[in-house]
XYZ file of C-alpha atoms in Angstrom:
591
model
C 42.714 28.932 4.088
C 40.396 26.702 2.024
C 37.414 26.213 3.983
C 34.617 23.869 3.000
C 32.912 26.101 0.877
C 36.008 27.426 -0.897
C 36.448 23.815 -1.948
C 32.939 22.988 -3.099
C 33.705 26.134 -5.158
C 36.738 24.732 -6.834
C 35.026 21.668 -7.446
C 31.841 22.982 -8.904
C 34.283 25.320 -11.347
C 36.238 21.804 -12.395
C 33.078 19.730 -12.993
C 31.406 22.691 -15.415
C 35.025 22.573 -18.085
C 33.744 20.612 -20.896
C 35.263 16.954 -20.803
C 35.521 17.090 -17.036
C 32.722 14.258 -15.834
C 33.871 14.266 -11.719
C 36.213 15.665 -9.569
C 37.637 15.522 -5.995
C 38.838 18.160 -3.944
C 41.298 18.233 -0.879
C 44.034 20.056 0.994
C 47.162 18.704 1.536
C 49.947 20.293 4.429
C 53.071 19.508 3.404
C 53.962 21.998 6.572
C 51.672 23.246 8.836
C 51.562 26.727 7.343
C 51.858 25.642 3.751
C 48.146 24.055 2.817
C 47.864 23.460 -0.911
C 44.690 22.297 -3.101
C 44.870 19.330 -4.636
C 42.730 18.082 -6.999
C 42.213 14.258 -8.785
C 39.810 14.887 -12.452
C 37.974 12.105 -14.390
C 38.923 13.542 -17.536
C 40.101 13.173 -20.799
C 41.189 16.836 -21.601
C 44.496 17.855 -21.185
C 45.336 18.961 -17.689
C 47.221 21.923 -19.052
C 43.578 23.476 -20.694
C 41.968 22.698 -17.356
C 44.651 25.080 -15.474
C 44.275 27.671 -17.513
C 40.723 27.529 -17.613
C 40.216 27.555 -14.152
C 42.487 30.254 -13.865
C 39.881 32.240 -15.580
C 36.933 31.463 -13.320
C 38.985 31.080 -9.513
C 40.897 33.393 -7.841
C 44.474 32.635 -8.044
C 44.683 31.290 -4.585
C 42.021 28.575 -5.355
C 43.743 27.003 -8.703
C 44.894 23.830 -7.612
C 48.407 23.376 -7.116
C 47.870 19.723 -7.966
C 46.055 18.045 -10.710
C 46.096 14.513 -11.087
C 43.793 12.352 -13.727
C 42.187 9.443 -11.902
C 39.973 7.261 -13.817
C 36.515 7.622 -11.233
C 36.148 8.949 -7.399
C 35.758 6.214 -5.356
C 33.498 7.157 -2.172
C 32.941 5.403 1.011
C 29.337 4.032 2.202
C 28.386 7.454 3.284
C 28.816 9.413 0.328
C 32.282 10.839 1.009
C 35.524 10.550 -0.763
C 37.507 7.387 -0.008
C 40.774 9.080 -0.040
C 42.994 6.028 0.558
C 41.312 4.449 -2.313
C 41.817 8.086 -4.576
C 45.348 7.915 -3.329
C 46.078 4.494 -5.034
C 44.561 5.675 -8.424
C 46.896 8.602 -8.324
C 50.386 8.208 -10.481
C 52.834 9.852 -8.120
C 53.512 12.874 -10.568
C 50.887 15.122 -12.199
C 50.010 13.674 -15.573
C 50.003 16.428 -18.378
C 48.932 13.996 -21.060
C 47.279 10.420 -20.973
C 45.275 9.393 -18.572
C 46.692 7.837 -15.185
C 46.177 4.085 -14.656
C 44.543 2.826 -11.843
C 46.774 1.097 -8.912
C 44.714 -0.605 -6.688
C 46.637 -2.484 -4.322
C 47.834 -5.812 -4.953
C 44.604 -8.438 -4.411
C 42.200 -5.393 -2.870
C 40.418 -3.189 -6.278
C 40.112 0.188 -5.511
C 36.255 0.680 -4.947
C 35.043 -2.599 -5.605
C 36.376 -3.002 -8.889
C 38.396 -5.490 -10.145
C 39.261 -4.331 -13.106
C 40.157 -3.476 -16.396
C 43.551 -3.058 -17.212
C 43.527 0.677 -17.576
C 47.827 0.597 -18.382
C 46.627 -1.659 -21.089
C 43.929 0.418 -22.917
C 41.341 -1.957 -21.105
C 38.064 -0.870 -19.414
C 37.707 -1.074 -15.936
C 34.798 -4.183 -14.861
C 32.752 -4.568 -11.778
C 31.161 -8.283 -11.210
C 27.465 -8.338 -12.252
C 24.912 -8.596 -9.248
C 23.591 -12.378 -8.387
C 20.212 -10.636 -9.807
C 21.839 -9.362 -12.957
C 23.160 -12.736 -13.475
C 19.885 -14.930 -13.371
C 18.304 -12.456 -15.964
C 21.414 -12.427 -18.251
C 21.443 -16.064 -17.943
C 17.744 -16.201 -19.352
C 17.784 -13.498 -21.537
C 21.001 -15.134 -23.520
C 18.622 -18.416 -23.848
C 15.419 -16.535 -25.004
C 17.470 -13.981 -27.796
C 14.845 -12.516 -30.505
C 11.612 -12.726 -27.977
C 11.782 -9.183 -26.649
C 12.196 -10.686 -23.245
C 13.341 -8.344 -20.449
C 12.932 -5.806 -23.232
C 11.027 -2.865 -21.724
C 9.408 0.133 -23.087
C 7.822 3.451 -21.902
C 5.995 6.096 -24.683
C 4.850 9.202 -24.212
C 3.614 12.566 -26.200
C 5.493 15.706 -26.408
C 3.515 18.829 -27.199
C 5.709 21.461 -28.749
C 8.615 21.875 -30.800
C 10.956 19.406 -30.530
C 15.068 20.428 -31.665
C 16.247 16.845 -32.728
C 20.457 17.883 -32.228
C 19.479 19.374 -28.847
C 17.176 16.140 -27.940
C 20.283 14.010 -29.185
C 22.706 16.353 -27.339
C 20.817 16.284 -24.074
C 20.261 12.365 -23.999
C 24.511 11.874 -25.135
C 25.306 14.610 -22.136
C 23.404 12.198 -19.758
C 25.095 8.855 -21.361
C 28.293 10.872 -21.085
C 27.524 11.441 -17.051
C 25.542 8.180 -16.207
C 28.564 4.888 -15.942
C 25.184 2.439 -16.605
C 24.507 3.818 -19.677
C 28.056 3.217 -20.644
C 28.359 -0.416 -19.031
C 28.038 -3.750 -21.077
C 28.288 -7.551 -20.393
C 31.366 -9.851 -20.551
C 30.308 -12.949 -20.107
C 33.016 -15.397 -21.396
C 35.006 -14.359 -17.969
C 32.906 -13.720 -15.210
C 30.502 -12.835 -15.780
C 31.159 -8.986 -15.840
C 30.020 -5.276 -16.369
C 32.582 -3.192 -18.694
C 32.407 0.344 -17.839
C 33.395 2.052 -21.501
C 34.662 5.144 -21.698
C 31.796 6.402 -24.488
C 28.811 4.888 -25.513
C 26.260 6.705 -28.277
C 22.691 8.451 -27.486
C 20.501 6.345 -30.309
C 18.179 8.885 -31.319
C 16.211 8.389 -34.496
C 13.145 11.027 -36.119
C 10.600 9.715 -37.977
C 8.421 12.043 -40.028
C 4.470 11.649 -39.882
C 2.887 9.299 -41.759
C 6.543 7.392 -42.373
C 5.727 5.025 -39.812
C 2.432 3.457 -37.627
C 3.620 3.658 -33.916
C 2.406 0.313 -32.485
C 4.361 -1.226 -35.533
C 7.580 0.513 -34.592
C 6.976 -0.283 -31.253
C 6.820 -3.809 -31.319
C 9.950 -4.072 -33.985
C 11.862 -2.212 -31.511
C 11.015 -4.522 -28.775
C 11.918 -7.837 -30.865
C 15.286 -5.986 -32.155
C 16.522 -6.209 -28.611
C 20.157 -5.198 -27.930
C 23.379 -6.664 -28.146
C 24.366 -7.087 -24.308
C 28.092 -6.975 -25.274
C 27.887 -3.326 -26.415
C 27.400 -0.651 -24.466
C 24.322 1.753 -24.559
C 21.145 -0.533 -23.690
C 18.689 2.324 -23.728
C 17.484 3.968 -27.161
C 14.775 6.451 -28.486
C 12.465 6.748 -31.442
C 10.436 10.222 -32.286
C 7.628 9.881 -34.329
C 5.821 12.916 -35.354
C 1.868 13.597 -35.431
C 0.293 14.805 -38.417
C -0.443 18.667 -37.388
C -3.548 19.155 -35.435
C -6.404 19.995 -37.106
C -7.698 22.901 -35.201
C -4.120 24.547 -34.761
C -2.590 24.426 -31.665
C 1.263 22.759 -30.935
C 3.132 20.175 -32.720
C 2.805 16.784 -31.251
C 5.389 14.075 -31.597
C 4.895 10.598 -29.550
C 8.786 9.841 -27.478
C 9.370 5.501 -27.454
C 12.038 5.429 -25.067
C 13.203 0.838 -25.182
C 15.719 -0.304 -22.521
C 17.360 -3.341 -21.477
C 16.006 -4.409 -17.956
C 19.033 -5.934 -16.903
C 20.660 -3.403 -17.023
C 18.068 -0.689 -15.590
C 14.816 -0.660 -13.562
C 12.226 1.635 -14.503
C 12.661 4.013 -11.233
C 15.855 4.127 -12.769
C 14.730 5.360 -16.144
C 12.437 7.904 -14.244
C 15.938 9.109 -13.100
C 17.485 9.269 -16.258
C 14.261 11.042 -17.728
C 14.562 14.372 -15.042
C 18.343 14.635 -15.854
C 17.395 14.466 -19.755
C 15.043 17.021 -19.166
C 17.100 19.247 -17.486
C 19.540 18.781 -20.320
C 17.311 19.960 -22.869
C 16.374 22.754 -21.029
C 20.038 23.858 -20.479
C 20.973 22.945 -24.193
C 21.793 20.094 -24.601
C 24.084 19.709 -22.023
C 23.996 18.348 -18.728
C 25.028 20.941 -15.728
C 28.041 18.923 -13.648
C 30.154 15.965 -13.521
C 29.448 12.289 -13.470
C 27.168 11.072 -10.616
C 28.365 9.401 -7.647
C 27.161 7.282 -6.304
C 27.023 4.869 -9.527
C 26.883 1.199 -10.028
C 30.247 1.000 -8.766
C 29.693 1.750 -5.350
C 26.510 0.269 -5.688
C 28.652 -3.516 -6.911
C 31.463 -2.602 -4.010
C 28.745 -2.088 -1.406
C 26.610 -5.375 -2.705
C 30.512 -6.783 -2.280
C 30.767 -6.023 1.513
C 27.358 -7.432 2.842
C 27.486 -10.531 5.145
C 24.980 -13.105 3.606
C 24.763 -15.494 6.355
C 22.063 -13.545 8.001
C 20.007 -13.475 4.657
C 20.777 -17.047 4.628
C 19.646 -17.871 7.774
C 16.317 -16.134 7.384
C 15.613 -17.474 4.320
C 16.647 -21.480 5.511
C 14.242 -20.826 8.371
C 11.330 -18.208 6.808
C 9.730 -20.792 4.465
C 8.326 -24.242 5.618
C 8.966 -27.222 4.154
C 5.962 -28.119 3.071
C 5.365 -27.017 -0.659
C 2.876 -23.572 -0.614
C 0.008 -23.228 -3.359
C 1.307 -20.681 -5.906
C -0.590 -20.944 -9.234
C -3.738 -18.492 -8.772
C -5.787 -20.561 -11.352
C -7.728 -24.416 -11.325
C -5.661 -26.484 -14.202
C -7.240 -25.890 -17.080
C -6.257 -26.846 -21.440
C -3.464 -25.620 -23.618
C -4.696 -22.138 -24.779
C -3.125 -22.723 -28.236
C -2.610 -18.584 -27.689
C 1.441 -17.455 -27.523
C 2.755 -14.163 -26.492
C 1.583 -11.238 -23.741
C -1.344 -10.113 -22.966
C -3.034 -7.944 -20.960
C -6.076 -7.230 -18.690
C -6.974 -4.005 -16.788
C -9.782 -3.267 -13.801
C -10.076 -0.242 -11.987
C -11.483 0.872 -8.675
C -12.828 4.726 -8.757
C -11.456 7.231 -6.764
C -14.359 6.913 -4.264
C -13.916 3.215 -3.910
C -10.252 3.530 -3.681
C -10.560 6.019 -0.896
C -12.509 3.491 1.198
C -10.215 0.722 0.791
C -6.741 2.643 1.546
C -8.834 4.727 4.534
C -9.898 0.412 5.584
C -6.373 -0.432 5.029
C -5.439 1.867 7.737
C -7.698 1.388 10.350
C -6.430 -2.096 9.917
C -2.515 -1.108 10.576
C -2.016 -1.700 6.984
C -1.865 0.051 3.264
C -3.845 -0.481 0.182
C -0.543 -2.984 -0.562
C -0.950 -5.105 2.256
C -5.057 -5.370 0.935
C -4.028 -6.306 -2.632
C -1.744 -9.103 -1.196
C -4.356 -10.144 1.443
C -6.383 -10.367 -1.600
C -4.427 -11.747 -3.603
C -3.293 -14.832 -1.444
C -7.170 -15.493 -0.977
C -7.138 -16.001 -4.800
C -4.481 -18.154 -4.695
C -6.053 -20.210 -1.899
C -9.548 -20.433 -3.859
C -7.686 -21.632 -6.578
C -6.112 -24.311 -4.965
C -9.658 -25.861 -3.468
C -7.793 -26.887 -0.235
C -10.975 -26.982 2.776
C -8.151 -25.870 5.490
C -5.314 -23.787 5.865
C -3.046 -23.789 3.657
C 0.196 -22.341 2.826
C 0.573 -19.742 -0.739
C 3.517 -17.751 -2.119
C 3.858 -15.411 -4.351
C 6.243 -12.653 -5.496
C 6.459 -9.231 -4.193
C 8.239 -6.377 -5.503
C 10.942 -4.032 -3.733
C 12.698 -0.775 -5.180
C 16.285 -2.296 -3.452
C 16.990 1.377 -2.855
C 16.284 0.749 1.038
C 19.967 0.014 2.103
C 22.018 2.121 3.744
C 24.033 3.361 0.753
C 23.891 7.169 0.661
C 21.763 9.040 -2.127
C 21.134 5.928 -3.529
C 17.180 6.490 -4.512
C 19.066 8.441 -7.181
C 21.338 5.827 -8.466
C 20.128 4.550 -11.814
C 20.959 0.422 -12.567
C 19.159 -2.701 -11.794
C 17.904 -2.669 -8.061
C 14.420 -3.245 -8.378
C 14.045 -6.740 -7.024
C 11.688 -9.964 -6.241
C 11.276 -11.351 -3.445
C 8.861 -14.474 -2.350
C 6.564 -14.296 0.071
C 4.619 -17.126 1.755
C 1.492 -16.803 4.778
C -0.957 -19.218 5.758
C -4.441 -18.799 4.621
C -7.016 -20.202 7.487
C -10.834 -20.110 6.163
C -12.092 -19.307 9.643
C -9.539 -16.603 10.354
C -9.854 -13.010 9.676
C -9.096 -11.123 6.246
C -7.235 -8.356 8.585
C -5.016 -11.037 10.946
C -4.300 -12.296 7.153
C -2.863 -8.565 6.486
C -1.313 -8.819 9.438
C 0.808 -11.761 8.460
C 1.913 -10.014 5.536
C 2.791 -6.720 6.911
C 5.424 -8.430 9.407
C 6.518 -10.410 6.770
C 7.183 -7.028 4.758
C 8.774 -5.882 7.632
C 10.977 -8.648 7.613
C 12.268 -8.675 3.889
C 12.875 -4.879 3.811
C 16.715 -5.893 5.304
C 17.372 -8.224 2.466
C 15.944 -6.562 -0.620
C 19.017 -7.159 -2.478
C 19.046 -10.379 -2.204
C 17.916 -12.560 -5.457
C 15.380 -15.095 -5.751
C 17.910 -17.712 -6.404
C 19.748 -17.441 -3.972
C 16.300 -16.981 -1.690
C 15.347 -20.770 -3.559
C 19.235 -22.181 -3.044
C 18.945 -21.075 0.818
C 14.919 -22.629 1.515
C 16.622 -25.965 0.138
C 13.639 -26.278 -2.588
C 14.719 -28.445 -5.460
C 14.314 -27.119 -9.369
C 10.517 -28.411 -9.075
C 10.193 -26.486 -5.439
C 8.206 -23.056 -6.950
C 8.399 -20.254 -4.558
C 6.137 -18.199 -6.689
C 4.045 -18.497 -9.746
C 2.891 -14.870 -10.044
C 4.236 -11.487 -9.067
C 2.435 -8.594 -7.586
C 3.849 -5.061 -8.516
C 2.528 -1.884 -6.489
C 4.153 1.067 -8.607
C 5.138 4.184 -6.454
C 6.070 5.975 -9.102
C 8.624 8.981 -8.718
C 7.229 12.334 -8.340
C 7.740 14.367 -11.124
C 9.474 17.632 -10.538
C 6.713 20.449 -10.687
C 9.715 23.040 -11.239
C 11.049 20.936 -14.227
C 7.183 20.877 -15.871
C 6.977 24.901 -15.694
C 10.447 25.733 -17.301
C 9.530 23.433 -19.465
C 5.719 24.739 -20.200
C 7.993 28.522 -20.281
C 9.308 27.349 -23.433
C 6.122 26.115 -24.993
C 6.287 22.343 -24.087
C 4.121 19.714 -22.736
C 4.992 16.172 -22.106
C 2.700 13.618 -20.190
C 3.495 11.176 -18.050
C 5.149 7.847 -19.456
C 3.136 4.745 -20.093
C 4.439 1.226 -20.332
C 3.956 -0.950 -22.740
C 3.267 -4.690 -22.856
C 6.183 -6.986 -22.350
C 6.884 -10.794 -22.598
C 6.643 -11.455 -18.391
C 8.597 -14.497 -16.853
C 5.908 -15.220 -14.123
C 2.543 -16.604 -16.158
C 0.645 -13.667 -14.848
C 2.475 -10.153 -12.894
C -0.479 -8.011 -11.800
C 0.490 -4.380 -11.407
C -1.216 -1.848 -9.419
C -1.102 2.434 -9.506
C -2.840 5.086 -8.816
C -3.812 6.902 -11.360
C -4.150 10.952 -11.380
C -7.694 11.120 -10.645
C -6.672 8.507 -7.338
C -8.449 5.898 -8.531
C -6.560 2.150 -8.199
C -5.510 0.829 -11.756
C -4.924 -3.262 -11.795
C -3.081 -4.530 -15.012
C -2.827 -8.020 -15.255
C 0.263 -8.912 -17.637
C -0.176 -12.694 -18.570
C 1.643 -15.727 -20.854
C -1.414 -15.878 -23.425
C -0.082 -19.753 -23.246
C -0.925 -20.386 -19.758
C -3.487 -18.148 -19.386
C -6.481 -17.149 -22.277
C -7.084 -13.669 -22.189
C -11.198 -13.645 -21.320
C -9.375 -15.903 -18.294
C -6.974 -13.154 -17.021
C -10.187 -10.960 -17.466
C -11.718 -12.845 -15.140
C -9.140 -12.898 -12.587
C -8.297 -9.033 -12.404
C -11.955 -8.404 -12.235
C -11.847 -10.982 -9.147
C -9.882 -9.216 -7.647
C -10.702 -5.780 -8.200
C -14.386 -7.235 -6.901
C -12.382 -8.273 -3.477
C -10.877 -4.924 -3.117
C -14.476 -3.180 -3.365
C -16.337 -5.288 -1.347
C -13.814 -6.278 1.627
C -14.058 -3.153 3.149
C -18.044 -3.722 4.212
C -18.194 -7.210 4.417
C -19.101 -7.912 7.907
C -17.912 -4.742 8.917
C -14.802 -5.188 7.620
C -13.957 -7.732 10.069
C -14.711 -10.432 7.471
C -13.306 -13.924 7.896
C -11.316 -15.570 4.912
C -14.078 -18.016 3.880
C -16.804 -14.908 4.279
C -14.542 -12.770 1.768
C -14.197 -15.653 -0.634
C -17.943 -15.966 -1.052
C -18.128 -12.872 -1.959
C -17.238 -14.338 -5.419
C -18.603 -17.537 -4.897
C -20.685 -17.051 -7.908
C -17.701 -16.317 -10.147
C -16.458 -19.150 -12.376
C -13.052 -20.227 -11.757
C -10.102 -18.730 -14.007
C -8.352 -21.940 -15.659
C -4.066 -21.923 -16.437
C -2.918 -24.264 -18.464
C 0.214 -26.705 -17.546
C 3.757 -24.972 -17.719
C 5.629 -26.120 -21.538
C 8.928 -28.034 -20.345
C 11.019 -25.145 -20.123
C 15.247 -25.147 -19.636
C 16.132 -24.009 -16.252
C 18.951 -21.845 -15.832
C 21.850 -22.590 -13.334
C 20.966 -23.746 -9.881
C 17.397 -25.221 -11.571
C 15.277 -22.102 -11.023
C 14.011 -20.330 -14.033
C 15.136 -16.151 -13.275
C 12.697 -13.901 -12.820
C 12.663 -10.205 -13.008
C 10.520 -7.193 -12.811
C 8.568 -7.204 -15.835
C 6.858 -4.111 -16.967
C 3.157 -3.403 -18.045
């Protein structure tokens, strides 16, 4: 009796009630020939309306004799119910009418949380991650700048059904535990899970509002990180078009990147739309894995490999990281940004290079990069420069967790020595077995990285961050149920944001396959017809490495390529407060 299956069915009947966000299912054997279904809800309906409405949809001998309100589903590593862990959430009796605290046992939280007093009408907590707390750190000292403020817009072509676009996004706050989590900071600090947090979805009619102006007050409102809900939407609508044709309204989608990545938000986006398209509401219960497991599985990793890597992985001798010759005070302030872009034809060449070399168009744009860096320093022999990578941190051996929406996206440093008479592809070389090396510590922050290489508050690891976006797929079967009921939407674009590195240069393909670069720069460090100069530098690399010298080119060969280029100038660093530990945190800003 009550096979797999019959117990997926039971489950998937419990998570479609209305109020029901997850569920577990099990059998229990009292006796050998007396198996009963149990099942533990995360729920705030009475128990009671859940019998009797699954006593509507199952056959009688699949209503659980057993239903028990836990507050989550804690899972093990592989995906799978952690059933010692369910068992100390679950009150000993069924519990008809408030909802069962948690029991962990005493000095071991259930599932990695330590928790909120849920007895006591408290939220449950999970720590924050060592990355989380660098950028909380800084974005508490920098309040009112927009910083770590992020922003993606997009047009939607078609009618748009404000309640149902509000209903959809509150059905996937009501499922996703990040969108419910805030900050506690005055013990900990800590992530509150909340029980409820509100969709923020406001409509503004055309011609009540220019978009770039909305866009940039939205940005400098910020968020309070105490509350939960650190994601919120504007709709702005188009005048109608003038020829006819569907009503267009432009989507400004502003989130907190401490609390979310933007692969995350791509996440979040594909649930929303499946949402709308079923309503308003969100088919089944509330995902697992979540940051939970995410914070208990961060909780069981052994550091002291990471930390012995790290000790021994960067020299002592201070690398070159600033990618510009020292140069005046700008007397600019703010973000900027620069763009360059290699056609699809030229593109082609260099990934189809990349590969003959052992190597992707990533490791090239490094290669390049780190020649830029060396350039800039004016060193005549070989030299040592760092700079910042970025990883998804959705490598580790968590299951389903390229689904699991929080802050994983992560920098990491990375340092290689530059000789001038030494080839462009042994460079590459370097920095794919360094790559190779990282990928089993992506969650591991940058302060801790700068703690463990025993660099002082002065000791830079990096000065500028390179971002290769591998964006999500969008779901082709999504776009035509959408397109079946007259809507459109294109893909999102990011906007500008304050960066923490003076210059993050961002790379995509774009849909005709050409290669995009976006330079995203401090206008105080770095003049704008200055970061011109440097994206163009190195989009001119990128071209021309591929045929220079038969694409065997040594370092010194590549770099006078460009030898008629003027140098880009930065100007000195402002003295700026470092956070704990002396480094300055440093995220993933967007373009």
């Amino acid at each position: 009796m009550s096979n797999r299956g019959e117990l997926r069915e039971v489950r998937a009947a419990l998570v479609s009630l209305p109020g029901v966000r997850d569920a577990a299912v099990h059998v229990t054997r009292q006796a050998p020939d007396s198996p009963r279904i149990v099942a533990h809800v995360v729920t705030r309906t009475q128990l009671a309306e859940l019998r009797t409405a699954l006593r509507s949809r199952l056959p009688s001998h699949l209503v659980p004799a057993r239903l028990h309100r836990v507050p989550y589903i804690p899972l093990l590593p592989d995906g799978s119910t952690d059933r010692r862990a369910l068992a100390a959430l679950t009150s000993p009796e069924p519990d008809e009418t408030t909802p069962a605290p948690a029991r962990p046992e005493p000095g071991e939280p259930a599932a990695g949380e330590a928790a909120g007093d849920a007895a006591h009408g408290q939220p449950p907590t999970v720590p924050v991650t060592p990355q989380q707390h660098a950028l909380l750190l800084d974005a508490l000292a920098h309040r009112g700048t927009g910083r770590y403020v992020e922003q993606l817009h997009w047009r939607w072509r078609g009618q748009v059904d404000t309640d149902r676009f509000t209903a959809a996004w509150q059905s996937v706050f009501d499922r996703e535990t990040v969108l419910r989590a805030a900050f506690d900071w005055e013990s900990g600090p800590r992530l509150v899970l909340h029980e409820h947090a509100r969709a923020e979805v406001v409509r503004h009619p055309a011609g009540s509002v220019e978009f770039e102006e909305l866009r940039e007050r939205d940005r400098l409102r910020g968020f309070d990180l105490r509350s939960p809900g650190l994601l919120r939407l504007n709709l702005v609508d188009e005048p109608d078009p003038a020829g006819g044709g569907p009503p267009s309204v432009r989507v400004l989608l502003t989130f907190h990147h401490v609390m979310l990545d933007a692969w995350s938000v791509s996440v979040l986006l594909q649930e929303f739309y499946r949402a709308y398209l079923a309503g308003g509401r969100l088919p089944g219960g509330e995902r697992r894995p979540d940051i939970r497991d995410y914070a208990r599985w961060l909780a069981g990793q052994d550091t002291a490999p990471a930390r012995d890597y790290f000790s021994s992985a960067f020299p002592a001798a201070t690398a070159l990281v600033l990618p510009a010759v020292p140069g005046p005070a700008t007397g600019l302030s703010g973000s900027g940004r620069a763009e360059a872009r290699l056609g699809a034809g030229q593109a082609g060449r260099l990934r189809a290079w990349a590969a003959s070399c052992a190597a992707t168009e990533t490791g090239a744009l490094q290669a390049v990069w780190a020649l830029l860096l060396y350039r800039a320093a004016g060193t005549p022999g070989p030299a040592l420069v760092g700079f910042g990578v970025t990883v998804s941190g959705r490598g580790i051996a968590l299951d389903a967790v390229e689904g699991l929406p929080g802050l994983l996206t992560n920098t990491l440093p990375m340092t290689v020595r530059v000789d001038p008479g030494g080839a462009v592809t042994g460079l590459m070389a370097q920095l794919r077995d360094q790559a190779v090396d990282l990928a089993a510590y992506e969650w591991v922050s940058l302060g801790q990285i700068h703690q463990w290489s025993g660099r002082g508050a002065d000791g830079e690891l990096a000065e500028s961050l390179l971002v290769f976006e591998h964006r999500r797929r969008d779901s082709d079967e999504l776009r035509s149920a959408l397109a079946a009921q007259g809507i459109s939407v294109e893909r999102p674009r990011a906007a500008g944001a304050p960066t923490a590195f003076p210059v993050t240069l961002f790379a995509h393909r774009d849909s005709d396959d050409g290669l995009v670069l976006a330079a995203v720069h401090d206008r105080a460090r770095l003049a704008d017809d200055d970061a011109a100069r440097l994206v163009g530098q190195c989009a001119r690399l990128l071209r021309e490495l591929p045929a220079l010298a038969g694409g065997s080119a040594t370092v010194a060969e590549a770099l006078a390529a460009i030898a008629d280029e003027p140098p880009v100038r930065m100007a000195q660093a402002p003295h700026a407060t470092a956070s704990a530990g002396g480094v300055p945190p440093r995220g993933e800003p967007r373009p």
